[in-house]
XYZ file of C-alpha atoms in Angstrom:
601
model
C -29.923 96.032 44.464
C -31.928 99.257 45.047
C -35.395 99.425 46.612
C -37.127 99.534 43.217
C -35.357 96.396 42.011
C -36.031 94.697 45.323
C -39.764 95.183 44.810
C -39.549 94.160 41.172
C -37.897 90.745 41.713
C -39.012 87.627 43.583
C -37.134 84.356 43.953
C -38.332 80.752 44.175
C -36.503 77.536 45.077
C -37.565 74.272 43.412
C -35.292 71.653 44.904
C -34.746 69.347 47.892
C -31.399 70.443 49.338
C -32.251 71.796 52.791
C -28.882 73.365 53.570
C -28.711 75.044 50.177
C -32.228 76.382 50.603
C -31.622 78.007 53.983
C -28.350 79.411 52.652
C -30.320 80.970 49.798
C -32.852 82.380 52.254
C -30.046 84.204 54.053
C -28.380 85.455 50.865
C -31.299 86.125 48.533
C -33.614 87.807 51.032
C -31.078 90.624 51.303
C -31.740 91.606 47.704
C -35.305 90.418 46.958
C -38.241 88.656 48.554
C -38.969 84.927 48.484
C -42.126 83.241 47.275
C -42.289 80.123 49.514
C -42.695 77.006 47.370
C -43.542 74.426 50.053
C -47.145 75.422 50.894
C -48.104 75.822 47.237
C -46.469 72.555 46.130
C -48.263 70.654 48.893
C -51.632 72.179 48.033
C -51.199 71.153 44.390
C -49.872 67.692 45.345
C -53.097 66.908 47.178
C -55.108 67.928 44.104
C -53.193 66.027 41.423
C -51.979 62.937 43.286
C -54.729 60.727 41.830
C -53.975 61.931 38.289
C -50.318 61.151 38.844
C -50.952 57.663 40.221
C -53.009 56.899 37.121
C -50.434 58.200 34.648
C -50.249 54.695 33.147
C -53.472 55.588 31.330
C -51.125 57.294 28.858
C -49.359 54.047 27.991
C -50.855 50.907 26.469
C -52.450 48.283 28.767
C -49.978 45.712 27.445
C -47.066 47.858 28.596
C -48.537 48.323 32.105
C -48.274 44.583 32.775
C -44.676 44.261 31.540
C -41.636 43.685 33.722
C -39.977 46.799 32.280
C -42.750 49.078 33.579
C -43.539 47.332 36.871
C -39.861 47.333 37.905
C -39.516 51.087 37.367
C -39.646 53.861 39.947
C -42.169 55.648 37.705
C -44.671 52.831 38.206
C -43.853 52.707 41.920
C -45.022 56.323 42.483
C -42.847 56.708 45.596
C -41.884 60.410 45.914
C -38.767 59.442 47.887
C -37.453 57.372 44.970
C -38.503 59.320 41.871
C -38.640 63.127 41.664
C -41.201 63.098 38.843
C -44.221 63.718 41.090
C -42.456 66.516 42.980
C -41.354 68.170 39.744
C -44.850 67.958 38.258
C -46.240 69.662 41.373
C -43.429 72.246 41.387
C -44.109 73.053 37.714
C -47.823 73.556 38.379
C -46.926 75.756 41.356
C -44.631 77.827 39.148
C -47.382 78.188 36.549
C -49.791 79.405 39.214
C -47.243 81.985 40.371
C -46.555 83.202 36.830
C -50.254 83.642 36.169
C -50.999 85.490 39.396
C -47.827 87.517 40.035
C -46.452 90.536 38.190
C -42.863 90.201 39.382
C -39.718 89.209 37.556
C -38.995 85.767 38.926
C -35.678 84.096 39.716
C -36.127 80.310 39.775
C -33.384 78.206 41.366
C -33.081 74.409 41.183
C -30.343 71.745 40.913
C -31.750 69.148 38.511
C -30.239 70.050 35.144
C -32.813 68.259 33.001
C -35.592 69.885 34.994
C -33.957 73.269 34.347
C -34.054 72.485 30.627
C -37.721 71.520 30.846
C -38.622 74.776 32.613
C -36.476 76.832 30.244
C -38.186 75.413 27.170
C -41.615 75.924 28.722
C -41.214 79.487 30.022
C -37.746 80.700 29.015
C -39.190 83.313 26.678
C -41.098 85.017 29.479
C -39.432 88.233 30.634
C -39.773 87.343 34.290
C -38.356 83.844 34.094
C -34.615 83.603 34.658
C -32.703 80.316 34.507
C -29.307 79.290 35.817
C -26.707 80.276 33.230
C -25.938 77.010 31.450
C -25.875 76.357 27.750
C -28.908 74.164 27.047
C -27.241 72.078 24.341
C -24.205 71.429 26.519
C -26.487 70.292 29.347
C -28.109 67.757 27.014
C -24.775 66.425 25.755
C -23.346 66.211 29.256
C -26.451 64.335 30.417
C -26.139 61.817 27.555
C -22.443 61.191 28.327
C -23.177 60.797 32.027
C -25.997 58.290 31.450
C -23.908 56.264 28.985
C -21.017 55.927 31.437
C -23.260 55.325 34.429
C -25.170 52.509 32.674
C -21.934 50.593 32.173
C -20.656 51.266 35.680
C -23.974 50.283 37.302
C -24.168 47.043 35.299
C -20.567 46.070 36.153
C -21.192 46.821 39.821
C -24.477 44.841 39.743
C -22.689 41.781 38.335
C -19.743 42.020 40.726
C -22.028 42.567 43.741
C -24.359 39.681 42.964
C -21.673 37.192 41.894
C -19.781 37.935 45.116
C -22.915 37.338 47.171
C -23.679 34.113 45.331
C -20.132 32.825 45.858
C -20.192 33.657 49.573
C -23.577 31.973 50.070
C -22.520 28.851 48.156
C -19.352 28.521 50.221
C -21.303 28.907 53.470
C -23.848 26.295 52.487
C -21.096 23.884 51.434
C -19.144 24.312 54.700
C -22.304 23.908 56.784
C -23.528 21.031 54.591
C -26.838 22.870 54.335
C -28.034 22.864 50.727
C -30.882 25.190 49.734
C -34.233 23.609 50.422
C -36.417 21.922 47.796
C -39.845 20.493 48.632
C -42.697 18.799 46.838
C -45.220 20.784 48.857
C -44.892 23.902 51.005
C -47.776 25.567 52.829
C -46.367 29.058 53.417
C -43.360 31.066 52.266
C -42.685 34.118 54.445
C -40.675 36.930 52.837
C -38.676 38.683 55.572
C -36.184 41.508 55.791
C -33.048 39.915 57.201
C -30.462 41.523 59.496
C -27.618 39.999 61.480
C -30.036 39.665 64.438
C -33.156 38.251 62.756
C -32.671 34.628 63.865
C -31.273 32.847 66.901
C -28.689 30.119 66.428
C -30.179 26.629 66.519
C -33.699 27.890 67.251
C -36.992 28.312 65.450
C -38.057 31.859 64.630
C -40.507 33.028 67.269
C -40.593 36.781 66.734
C -40.084 39.059 63.749
C -39.946 42.845 63.938
C -42.609 43.171 61.223
C -44.679 39.972 61.431
C -44.585 39.551 65.201
C -45.544 35.994 66.207
C -47.535 35.232 63.052
C -45.193 32.429 62.012
C -45.597 30.775 65.422
C -49.364 30.699 64.917
C -48.950 29.145 61.471
C -46.504 26.560 62.815
C -48.857 25.604 65.656
C -51.633 25.175 63.085
C -49.525 22.486 61.393
C -48.297 24.612 58.482
C -44.926 23.904 56.865
C -42.901 27.132 56.628
C -39.899 28.422 54.686
C -38.422 31.904 54.836
C -37.122 33.958 51.926
C -34.660 36.286 53.653
C -34.048 39.593 51.857
C -30.719 40.915 53.193
C -30.778 44.448 54.579
C -27.155 44.784 53.470
C -27.171 48.575 53.472
C -27.391 48.299 57.291
C -25.552 45.066 58.179
C -22.798 43.204 56.252
C -24.138 40.584 53.858
C -21.844 37.923 55.335
C -23.244 38.499 58.841
C -26.823 38.264 57.563
C -26.084 34.962 55.804
C -24.351 33.525 58.875
C -27.282 34.532 61.053
C -29.923 33.006 58.740
C -28.094 29.725 58.146
C -27.366 29.231 61.852
C -31.075 28.977 62.710
C -33.189 25.834 62.882
C -35.378 27.048 60.015
C -35.643 26.359 56.312
C -34.303 29.581 54.799
C -33.670 30.768 51.280
C -31.806 33.839 50.147
C -32.380 35.457 46.747
C -29.034 34.102 45.502
C -30.253 30.532 46.177
C -32.872 31.033 43.486
C -30.599 32.425 40.756
C -28.142 31.038 38.243
C -25.324 32.748 36.379
C -27.549 32.791 33.307
C -30.242 34.631 35.295
C -27.952 37.601 35.792
C -27.359 37.791 32.033
C -31.111 37.658 31.513
C -31.521 40.590 33.893
C -29.262 42.671 31.620
C -31.352 41.856 28.559
C -34.659 42.446 30.327
C -33.503 45.753 31.862
C -32.847 47.202 28.399
C -36.550 46.987 27.583
C -37.337 49.963 29.831
C -36.074 52.166 26.998
C -38.833 50.833 24.718
C -41.632 52.192 26.933
C -43.470 55.033 25.229
C -46.561 57.139 25.731
C -49.421 56.620 23.318
C -51.124 59.820 24.505
C -49.583 62.938 26.102
C -49.083 62.675 29.852
C -51.482 65.325 31.151
C -51.415 66.247 34.850
C -53.159 69.337 36.167
C -53.883 70.415 32.584
C -50.174 70.425 31.624
C -48.269 68.110 29.303
C -45.439 66.391 31.193
C -44.431 63.944 28.449
C -40.961 65.461 28.082
C -40.329 65.254 31.819
C -41.634 61.654 31.851
C -39.111 60.600 29.187
C -36.359 62.445 31.036
C -36.977 60.327 34.136
C -37.479 57.160 32.106
C -33.972 57.544 30.625
C -32.554 57.490 34.147
C -34.029 54.105 35.060
C -31.283 51.956 33.541
C -28.725 54.062 35.379
C -30.230 52.982 38.720
C -28.913 49.946 40.575
C -32.336 49.622 42.226
C -33.944 49.107 38.808
C -31.647 46.170 38.023
C -32.346 44.712 41.464
C -36.108 44.984 40.875
C -35.794 43.251 37.498
C -33.748 40.548 39.232
C -36.576 39.704 41.627
C -38.727 38.348 38.838
C -35.977 35.775 38.296
C -35.962 35.127 42.067
C -39.711 34.463 41.877
C -39.239 32.031 39.011
C -36.492 30.262 41.000
C -38.802 29.924 44.006
C -41.491 28.446 41.786
C -39.044 25.805 40.571
C -38.024 24.760 44.105
C -41.518 23.716 45.170
C -43.812 21.452 43.176
C -46.747 23.052 44.968
C -46.699 26.266 46.993
C -49.947 27.264 48.720
C -49.231 30.724 50.035
C -46.702 33.570 50.000
C -46.800 36.263 52.703
C -44.778 39.445 52.168
C -44.760 42.997 53.506
C -46.822 45.361 51.386
C -45.591 48.780 50.291
C -46.195 48.096 46.590
C -42.509 48.521 45.814
C -41.056 47.288 42.494
C -39.339 44.220 43.994
C -42.683 43.070 45.422
C -44.382 43.392 42.034
C -41.669 41.576 40.117
C -41.357 38.824 42.744
C -45.103 38.206 42.434
C -44.803 38.144 38.647
C -42.095 35.490 38.804
C -43.882 33.256 41.332
C -47.218 33.452 39.513
C -45.539 32.484 36.230
C -44.552 29.132 37.810
C -47.296 28.443 40.346
C -50.929 28.408 39.240
C -53.520 28.947 41.956
C -51.071 30.281 44.537
C -52.378 32.847 47.031
C -50.174 35.876 47.691
C -50.804 38.072 50.729
C -49.352 41.557 51.187
C -49.220 42.845 54.772
C -49.133 46.550 55.577
C -46.667 47.030 58.414
C -46.778 50.769 59.201
C -49.080 53.796 58.895
C -48.503 56.120 55.943
C -49.550 59.615 54.755
C -51.679 60.499 51.724
C -48.709 61.496 49.580
C -46.778 58.265 50.144
C -48.192 57.278 46.784
C -46.657 53.831 46.325
C -49.411 52.432 48.563
C -51.991 53.604 46.023
C -51.967 51.411 42.909
C -53.286 52.732 39.615
C -56.759 51.779 38.402
C -55.206 49.701 35.639
C -53.029 47.781 38.094
C -56.116 47.006 40.180
C -58.174 45.960 37.150
C -55.345 43.778 35.798
C -54.871 42.007 39.181
C -51.243 43.041 39.528
C -51.592 43.380 43.319
C -51.476 40.696 46.024
C -54.568 38.487 46.149
C -55.190 39.758 49.670
C -53.996 42.999 51.293
C -53.919 42.862 55.087
C -54.087 46.308 56.708
C -52.873 47.139 60.217
C -56.375 48.226 61.258
C -59.820 49.462 60.280
C -58.731 53.008 59.394
C -56.261 51.928 56.722
C -58.633 49.244 55.446
C -61.071 52.084 54.691
C -58.258 54.158 53.141
C -57.395 51.322 50.717
C -61.039 50.694 49.836
C -61.762 54.414 49.349
C -58.871 54.557 46.877
C -60.501 51.855 44.770
C -59.100 48.536 45.964
C -61.700 45.787 45.746
C -63.573 45.496 49.049
C -63.069 41.726 49.209
C -59.356 42.193 48.509
C -58.633 44.164 51.699
C -58.915 42.796 55.237
C -58.150 44.418 58.568
C -55.418 42.282 60.077
C -53.090 42.868 63.003
C -50.533 45.550 63.820
C -47.738 43.153 64.792
C -45.086 45.829 64.689
C -47.008 47.939 67.217
C -48.517 45.180 69.354
C -46.831 46.538 72.478
C -48.905 49.734 72.249
C -51.932 47.850 73.521
C -50.160 47.163 76.809
C -49.048 50.776 77.403
C -50.905 52.141 80.407
C -52.166 55.671 80.811
C -49.629 57.935 82.471
C -49.737 61.357 84.026
C -48.842 64.280 81.726
C -45.178 65.293 81.685
C -43.786 68.801 81.539
C -43.578 70.428 78.117
C -40.026 71.336 79.109
C -39.053 67.748 78.190
C -38.742 67.871 74.378
C -38.030 65.002 71.992
C -37.104 65.435 68.319
C -37.819 62.216 66.386
C -36.372 62.201 62.869
C -37.276 60.182 59.782
C -34.985 57.995 57.677
C -34.661 60.812 55.110
C -31.527 62.941 55.484
C -32.971 66.162 54.027
C -36.217 65.903 56.004
C -34.322 65.232 59.221
C -31.975 68.159 58.590
C -34.921 70.534 58.183
C -36.679 69.144 61.270
C -33.685 69.435 63.586
C -32.729 72.864 62.244
C -36.192 74.339 62.723
C -36.795 72.907 66.185
C -33.347 73.953 67.419
C -33.898 77.404 65.924
C -36.670 77.737 68.479
C -35.270 75.823 71.468
C -31.554 76.513 70.929
C -31.482 79.551 73.217
C -34.159 78.335 75.644
C -31.930 76.733 78.262
C -34.881 76.000 80.578
C -35.898 73.171 78.207
C -34.353 69.707 78.035
C -34.130 68.778 74.338
C -33.280 65.272 73.107
C -32.615 64.329 69.467
C -33.463 60.743 68.540
C -32.317 59.822 65.042
C -34.019 57.131 63.023
C -31.799 54.045 63.525
C -31.339 53.650 59.755
C -30.544 57.309 59.047
C -27.108 57.605 57.476
C -24.521 60.361 58.113
C -25.949 61.461 61.460
C -22.681 63.155 62.433
C -22.631 65.099 59.155
C -26.221 66.195 59.718
C -25.411 67.626 63.142
C -22.390 69.480 61.744
C -24.570 71.006 59.026
C -27.223 72.040 61.557
C -24.583 73.699 63.727
C -23.188 75.492 60.690
C -26.651 76.742 59.719
C -27.270 77.936 63.282
C -23.831 79.548 63.527
C -22.774 77.330 66.437
C -19.632 75.307 67.146
C -21.318 72.689 69.312
C -24.745 71.746 70.577
C -26.027 73.828 73.521
C -25.657 72.139 76.901
C -29.425 71.524 77.197
C -29.545 69.671 73.823
C -28.283 66.095 73.526
C -28.311 63.252 71.008
C -29.730 60.049 72.488
C -29.700 56.418 71.351
C -32.097 54.902 73.920
C -35.088 52.880 72.714
C -38.007 55.113 71.852
C -40.247 53.399 74.446
C -37.879 54.410 77.216
C -37.464 57.976 75.947
C -41.212 58.558 75.781
C -41.573 57.700 79.480
C -40.081 61.110 80.377
C -41.108 63.156 77.312
C -43.620 66.016 77.445
C -43.844 66.890 73.733
C -42.595 65.328 70.472
C -41.554 67.079 67.248
C -41.444 64.754 64.249
C -41.783 64.318 60.491
C -41.994 61.042 58.479
C -42.035 58.588 61.389
C -44.629 56.536 63.303
C -43.217 57.738 66.644
C -46.198 60.112 66.659
C -48.544 57.147 67.300
C -46.262 55.786 70.018
C -46.441 59.192 71.701
C -50.218 59.520 71.359
C -50.910 56.272 73.200
C -49.029 57.850 76.131
C -51.097 61.044 75.724
C -48.043 63.082 74.688
C -48.736 66.025 72.323
C -47.024 65.719 68.942
C -46.083 68.472 66.490
C -45.480 67.729 62.817
C -42.893 70.057 61.244
C -43.941 70.948 57.718
C -41.389 71.483 54.961
C -40.555 74.805 53.318
C -39.499 73.074 50.108
C -40.803 69.513 49.866
C -43.861 67.322 50.379
C -45.360 67.085 53.861
C -45.312 63.413 54.849
C -47.339 63.329 58.049
C -48.349 59.789 59.056
C -50.916 61.274 61.428
C -52.684 63.504 58.911
C -55.757 61.230 58.936
C -56.497 62.549 62.454
C -56.307 66.342 62.437
C -58.120 66.570 65.780
C -55.030 65.402 67.709
C -52.252 66.655 65.448
C -50.450 69.985 65.702
C -48.625 71.343 62.632
C -45.935 74.015 62.347
C -43.835 75.244 59.448
C -42.106 78.243 61.023
C -40.478 79.133 64.331
C -43.366 81.528 64.945
C -45.874 78.695 64.554
C -43.874 76.510 66.971
C -43.986 79.368 69.471
C -47.757 79.699 69.063
C -48.293 75.967 69.652
C -46.114 75.988 72.773
C -48.051 78.995 74.078
C -51.432 77.360 73.429
C -50.381 74.080 75.039
C -49.113 75.861 78.138
C -52.610 77.326 78.613
C -54.267 73.880 78.769
C -55.519 73.020 82.230
C -55.573 69.495 83.666
C -59.077 68.838 82.307
C -58.085 70.048 78.822
C -54.976 67.851 78.680
C -56.954 64.859 79.921
C -59.654 65.343 77.274
C -57.019 65.649 74.524
C -55.214 62.579 75.904
C -58.356 60.442 75.695
C -58.855 61.504 72.077
C -55.220 60.644 71.347
C -55.528 57.104 72.719
C -58.729 56.627 70.727
C -56.838 57.468 67.537
C -54.311 54.711 68.251
C -57.072 52.196 69.002
C -58.785 53.070 65.699
C -55.551 52.863 63.695
C -54.200 49.515 64.887
C -55.825 46.130 65.425
C -54.502 44.136 68.366
C -53.026 40.768 67.316
C -55.347 37.991 68.500
C -53.768 34.591 67.937
C -57.081 32.728 67.615
C -58.106 34.832 64.606
C -54.789 35.009 62.767
C -54.919 31.850 60.687
C -58.444 32.712 59.508
C -57.437 36.260 58.508
C -54.288 35.141 56.678
C -55.851 32.202 54.835
């Protein structure tokens, strides 16, 4: 491409594949310049997030309260689960570029239905070029794919759940431990279960999310039962069942609450998602996204997670049948579909029950599932009480529109140990820790960018700590090495598996993305740097406190931060450290046993 053509064309990537993006940067920048999408998409996301959360204003109030809608990823609003919010923001970013720029634009993305949407919206513009696919063939191929996937997902759902039910029944029969039924139960705790959640023959004294809350309830004379939700994408289901049933606790698993007929009912109820329709156009940022909404709605029945969410209403009904009277249900609150449908099922069988949702971790502004729509709030589709981890997030919930009496500041059980961390002397910035999120693409971008800066700086000691639930860690490292043009990690870079508390004892600076490690570093007065994305939403759990947070998107910005930090004298670092510890104290409430029963009643 000659110099004239190079100035005439610009290219833009609207997708989430980190490796593909950086490959495009290397290839495309040789022939034309890039218009970075990340900064613009994030600016627009902050503006339209409230509109997006309240998109159920475009459907009837009756539909909002239905199982079909509440079980969907569209109602959940979680950007990690549904791409609709990202694609709305990307479309508005593209519109802004087309209005303000005079270049011929090459737009690259992977989602075929999104390509069709963009093509129909702007395909007639001379500076909009699409990937060379026949539009009609894309539609037909999409229909065939969804038809086949629906059948495959449903067959797998049945096989998976029947197998679980059979295994659980056999275990209960061999142990002579039938599923519990009671006339009256004070509190049902809903826990995530792993193969290490309980101790054989003992009462549960500590949970990774609820801390010692159940001990306090037990000491107050409350009768307790646990609904154990198996984390079977981490540990084998059989190991989780064995662990739960070996304890000296009354435990239920979802399969205890279901019959064979329930699974058939799930199939019939899941079909109703296709009947959801808009009664007014879905307008976000002044644009009509109705077509894109229906495109994502058609995908719901192809998702195993949708069937599982529908199933949890049946689990809730089954729980309601097992107890003549149930006073209270306590579950973790992220406003995910399974939580909503479980509440629907329990409430349909138990009048007057109180349901408490407990926030267990800090979150950023764009983690939208925490922010229910106005209609959901008005229709009382949330827990009766939302318990935040501290005063800051109580104010965040109330500012969004949650009823003031509905939200209480509770206790940060998951981070209780932070209150016992003592002040320590500052460590050398030469000791670097990279703390990844659970997201593969985010983690790939984080590690690639930080190693792009530190890879050749052998006077630094760089440690990579993967999120314990991040899959394909070995593949990620291979892709990073390929992107950097290396065969192996440099000798001063190592992957570590130590507990984060131990690693932070010798760390001088932390680079992170969607993880709460930033708070664990701040309490130790360790500077933290959030690495922004070139292509996706910036999910910074510390964005509520800009005064102690450093942000970088490029290698040049990382270099500037390292230079500025190196200029801080002892007094400057101490002043910043005090501000950092104050942020942690404001964010989390220390668990005080004497107050717990009152807060959670």
